[in-house]
mmCIF file of C-alpha atoms in Angstrom:
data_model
loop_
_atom_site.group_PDB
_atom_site.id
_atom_site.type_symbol
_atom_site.label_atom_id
_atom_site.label_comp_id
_atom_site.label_asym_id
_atom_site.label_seq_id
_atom_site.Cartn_x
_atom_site.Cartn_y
_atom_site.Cartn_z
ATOM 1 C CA UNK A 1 115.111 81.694 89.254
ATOM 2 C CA UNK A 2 112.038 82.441 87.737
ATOM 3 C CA UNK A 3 111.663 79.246 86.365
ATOM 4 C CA UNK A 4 112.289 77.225 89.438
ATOM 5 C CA UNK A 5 109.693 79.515 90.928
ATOM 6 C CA UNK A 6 106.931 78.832 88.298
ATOM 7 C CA UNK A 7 107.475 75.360 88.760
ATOM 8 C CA UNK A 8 107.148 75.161 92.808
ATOM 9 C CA UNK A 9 103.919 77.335 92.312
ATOM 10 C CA UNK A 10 102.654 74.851 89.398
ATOM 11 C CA UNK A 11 103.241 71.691 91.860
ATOM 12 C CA UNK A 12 101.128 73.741 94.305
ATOM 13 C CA UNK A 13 98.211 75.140 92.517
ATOM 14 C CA UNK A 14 98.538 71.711 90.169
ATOM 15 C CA UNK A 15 98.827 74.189 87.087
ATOM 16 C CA UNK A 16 100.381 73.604 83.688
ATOM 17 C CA UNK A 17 103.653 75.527 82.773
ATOM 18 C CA UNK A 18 104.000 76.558 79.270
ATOM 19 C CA UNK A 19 107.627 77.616 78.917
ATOM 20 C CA UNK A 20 108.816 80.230 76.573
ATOM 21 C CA UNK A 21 112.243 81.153 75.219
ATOM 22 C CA UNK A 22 112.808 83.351 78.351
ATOM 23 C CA UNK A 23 110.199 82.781 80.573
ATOM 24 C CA UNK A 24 107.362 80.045 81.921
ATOM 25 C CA UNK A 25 103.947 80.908 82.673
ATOM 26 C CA UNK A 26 101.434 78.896 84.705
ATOM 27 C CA UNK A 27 98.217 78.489 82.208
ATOM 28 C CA UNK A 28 94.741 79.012 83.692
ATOM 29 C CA UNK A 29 92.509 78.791 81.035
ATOM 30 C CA UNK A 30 93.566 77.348 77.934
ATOM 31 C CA UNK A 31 90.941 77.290 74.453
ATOM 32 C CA UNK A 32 90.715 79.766 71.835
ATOM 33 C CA UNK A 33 92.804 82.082 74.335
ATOM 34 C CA UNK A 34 95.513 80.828 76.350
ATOM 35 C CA UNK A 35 95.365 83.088 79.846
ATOM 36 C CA UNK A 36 98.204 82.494 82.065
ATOM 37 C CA UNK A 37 99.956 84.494 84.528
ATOM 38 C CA UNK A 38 104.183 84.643 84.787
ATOM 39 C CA UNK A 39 105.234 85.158 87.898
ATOM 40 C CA UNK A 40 108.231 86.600 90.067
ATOM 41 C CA UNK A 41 109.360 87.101 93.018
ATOM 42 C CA UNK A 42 110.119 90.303 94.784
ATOM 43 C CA UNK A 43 110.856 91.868 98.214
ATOM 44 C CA UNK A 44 108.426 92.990 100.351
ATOM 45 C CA UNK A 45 108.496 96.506 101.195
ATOM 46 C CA UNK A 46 109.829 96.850 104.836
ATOM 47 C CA UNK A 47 110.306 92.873 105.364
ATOM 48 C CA UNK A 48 114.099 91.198 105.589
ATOM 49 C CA UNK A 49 116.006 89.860 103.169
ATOM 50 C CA UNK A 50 113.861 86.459 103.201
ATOM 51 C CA UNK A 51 110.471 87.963 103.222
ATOM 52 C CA UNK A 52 109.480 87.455 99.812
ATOM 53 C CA UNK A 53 105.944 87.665 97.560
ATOM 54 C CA UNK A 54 104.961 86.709 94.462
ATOM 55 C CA UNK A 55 103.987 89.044 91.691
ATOM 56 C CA UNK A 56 104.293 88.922 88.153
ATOM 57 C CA UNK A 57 102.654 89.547 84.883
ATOM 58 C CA UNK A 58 99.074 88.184 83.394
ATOM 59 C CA UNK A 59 99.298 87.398 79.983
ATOM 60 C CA UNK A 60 97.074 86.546 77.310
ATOM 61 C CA UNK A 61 98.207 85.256 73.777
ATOM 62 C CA UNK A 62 95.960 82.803 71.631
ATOM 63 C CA UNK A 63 96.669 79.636 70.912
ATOM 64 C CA UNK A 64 96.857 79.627 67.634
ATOM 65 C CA UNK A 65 99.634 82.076 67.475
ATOM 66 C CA UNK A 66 101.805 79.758 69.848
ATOM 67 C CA UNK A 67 105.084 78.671 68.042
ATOM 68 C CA UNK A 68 107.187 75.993 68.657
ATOM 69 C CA UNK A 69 110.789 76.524 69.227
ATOM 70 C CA UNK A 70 113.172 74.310 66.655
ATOM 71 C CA UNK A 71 112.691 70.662 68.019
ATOM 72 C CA UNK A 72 114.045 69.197 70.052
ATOM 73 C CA UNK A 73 112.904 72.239 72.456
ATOM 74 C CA UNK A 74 109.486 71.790 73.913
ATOM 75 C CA UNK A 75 109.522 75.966 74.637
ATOM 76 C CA UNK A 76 107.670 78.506 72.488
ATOM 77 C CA UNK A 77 108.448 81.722 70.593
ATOM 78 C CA UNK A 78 106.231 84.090 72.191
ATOM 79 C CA UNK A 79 104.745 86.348 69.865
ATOM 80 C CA UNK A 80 100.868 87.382 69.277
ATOM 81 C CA UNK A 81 100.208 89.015 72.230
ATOM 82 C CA UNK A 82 96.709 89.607 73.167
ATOM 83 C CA UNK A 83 97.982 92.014 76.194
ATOM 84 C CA UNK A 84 99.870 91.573 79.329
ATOM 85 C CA UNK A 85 98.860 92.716 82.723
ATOM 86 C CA UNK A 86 101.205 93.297 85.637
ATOM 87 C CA UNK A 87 99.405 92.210 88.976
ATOM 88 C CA UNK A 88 100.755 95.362 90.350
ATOM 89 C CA UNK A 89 97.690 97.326 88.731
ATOM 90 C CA UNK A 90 95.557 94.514 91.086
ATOM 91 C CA UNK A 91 95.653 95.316 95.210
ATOM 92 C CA UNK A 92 93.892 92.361 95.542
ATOM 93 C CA UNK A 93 96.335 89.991 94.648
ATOM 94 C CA UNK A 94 99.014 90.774 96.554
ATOM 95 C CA UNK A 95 97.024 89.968 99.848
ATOM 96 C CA UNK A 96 97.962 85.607 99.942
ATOM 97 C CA UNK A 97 100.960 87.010 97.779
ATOM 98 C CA UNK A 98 104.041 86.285 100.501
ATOM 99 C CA UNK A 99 105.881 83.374 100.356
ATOM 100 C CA UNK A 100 105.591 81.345 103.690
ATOM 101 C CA UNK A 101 107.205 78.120 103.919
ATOM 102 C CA UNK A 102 108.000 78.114 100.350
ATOM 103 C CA UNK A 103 103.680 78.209 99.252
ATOM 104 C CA UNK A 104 101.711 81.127 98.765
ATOM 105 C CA UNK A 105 98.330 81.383 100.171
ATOM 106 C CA UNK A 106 95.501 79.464 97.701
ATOM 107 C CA UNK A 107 93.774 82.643 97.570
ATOM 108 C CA UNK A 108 96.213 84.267 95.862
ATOM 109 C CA UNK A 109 95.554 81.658 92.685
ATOM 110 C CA UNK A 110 91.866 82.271 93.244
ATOM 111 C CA UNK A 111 92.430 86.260 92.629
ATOM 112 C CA UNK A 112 94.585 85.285 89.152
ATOM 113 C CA UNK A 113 92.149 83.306 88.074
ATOM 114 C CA UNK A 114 89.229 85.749 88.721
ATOM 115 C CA UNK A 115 90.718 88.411 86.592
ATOM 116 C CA UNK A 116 91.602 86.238 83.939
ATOM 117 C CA UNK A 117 88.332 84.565 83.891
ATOM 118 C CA UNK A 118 86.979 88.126 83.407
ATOM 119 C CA UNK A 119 89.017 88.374 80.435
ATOM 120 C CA UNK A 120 86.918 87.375 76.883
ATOM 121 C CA UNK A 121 87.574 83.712 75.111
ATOM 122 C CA UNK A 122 87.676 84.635 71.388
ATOM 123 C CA UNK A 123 89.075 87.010 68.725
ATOM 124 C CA UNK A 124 85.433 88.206 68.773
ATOM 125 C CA UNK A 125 84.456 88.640 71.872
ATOM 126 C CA UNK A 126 88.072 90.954 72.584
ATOM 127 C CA UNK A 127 86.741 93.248 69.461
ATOM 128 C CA UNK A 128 83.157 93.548 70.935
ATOM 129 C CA UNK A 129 84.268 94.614 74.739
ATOM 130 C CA UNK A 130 87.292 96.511 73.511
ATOM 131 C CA UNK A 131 86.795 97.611 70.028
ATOM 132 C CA UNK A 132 87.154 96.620 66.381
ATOM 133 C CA UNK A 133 90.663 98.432 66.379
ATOM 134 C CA UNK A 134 91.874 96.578 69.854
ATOM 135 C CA UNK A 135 94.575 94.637 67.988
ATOM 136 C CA UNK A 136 95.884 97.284 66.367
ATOM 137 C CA UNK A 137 96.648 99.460 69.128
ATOM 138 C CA UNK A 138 100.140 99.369 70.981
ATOM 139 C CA UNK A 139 100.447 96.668 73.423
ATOM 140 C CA UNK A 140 100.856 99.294 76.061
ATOM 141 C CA UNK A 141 97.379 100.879 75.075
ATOM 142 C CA UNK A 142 95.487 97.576 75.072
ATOM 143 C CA UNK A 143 97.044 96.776 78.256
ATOM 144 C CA UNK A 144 95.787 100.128 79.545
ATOM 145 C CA UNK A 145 92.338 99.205 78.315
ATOM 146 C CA UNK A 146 92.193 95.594 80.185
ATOM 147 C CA UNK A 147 93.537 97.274 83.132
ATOM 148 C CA UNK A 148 91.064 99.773 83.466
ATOM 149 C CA UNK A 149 87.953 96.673 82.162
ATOM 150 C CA UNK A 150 89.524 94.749 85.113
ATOM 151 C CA UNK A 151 89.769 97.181 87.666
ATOM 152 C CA UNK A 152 85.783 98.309 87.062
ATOM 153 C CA UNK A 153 84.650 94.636 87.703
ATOM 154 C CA UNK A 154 87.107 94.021 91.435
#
């Protein structure tokens, strides 16, 4: 399901899919760090059984660390996470966010790609806004961190 689902919103938004072992993400920025967003779908609070939205998970690896799965598979092993981001932490995106007539409102790409756009470009440029010691904290810390950067610039 959630690979059917990254593909309809890839033929919408034109996006490419990178696709995982588990999982496919729509890719908004690729260079030095590859910032793409996995998404979901989910229930809206209160709505019927059909009333769905999109949510989902930003995620940030770089693209050097991106291995190939043994050929002939064109997925990747993900590993070298940067930090992950679920859009839940955003209130912004889930306005554009329900599913009507199987698209989502093009807002709702616009608001991804804001906060990823916010996000730095380089090894560098994560130590300087986060700290020297960024990579070495627990993936739930440095998603803390990026949460909190991200929130202070909506």
């Amino acid at each position: 399901m959630q690979r059917k689902l990254t593909a309809q919103l890839a033929i919408q938004s034109g996006l490419e899919v990178v696709s995982f072992e588990h999982f496919d993400c729509l890719v908004f920025e690729r260079g030095q760090t590859l910032k793409m967003f996995s998404p979901r779908l989910s229930r809206m609070l209160g709505g019927s059984t059909q009333k769905r939205r999109v949510e989902g998970d930003l995620i940030v690896v770089f693209e050097e660390d991106l291995e190939r799965l043994r050929p002939p598979s064109k997925r990747f092993k993900f590993g070298g996470l940067v930090t992950f981001m679920p859009t839940a932490n955003f209130p912004s995106t889930i306005t554009g966010s329900e599913i009507i007539e199987g698209e989502v409102d093009r807002n709702f790409f616009r608001k991804i790609r804001d906060l990823l756009n916010a996000l730095p470009d380089s090894k560098s440029e994560w130590m300087s806004k986060f700290g020297e010691d960024f990579f070495s904290r627990a993936p739930t810390d440095r998603c803390i961190d990026t949460v909190k950067y991200l929130r202070s610039r909506e």
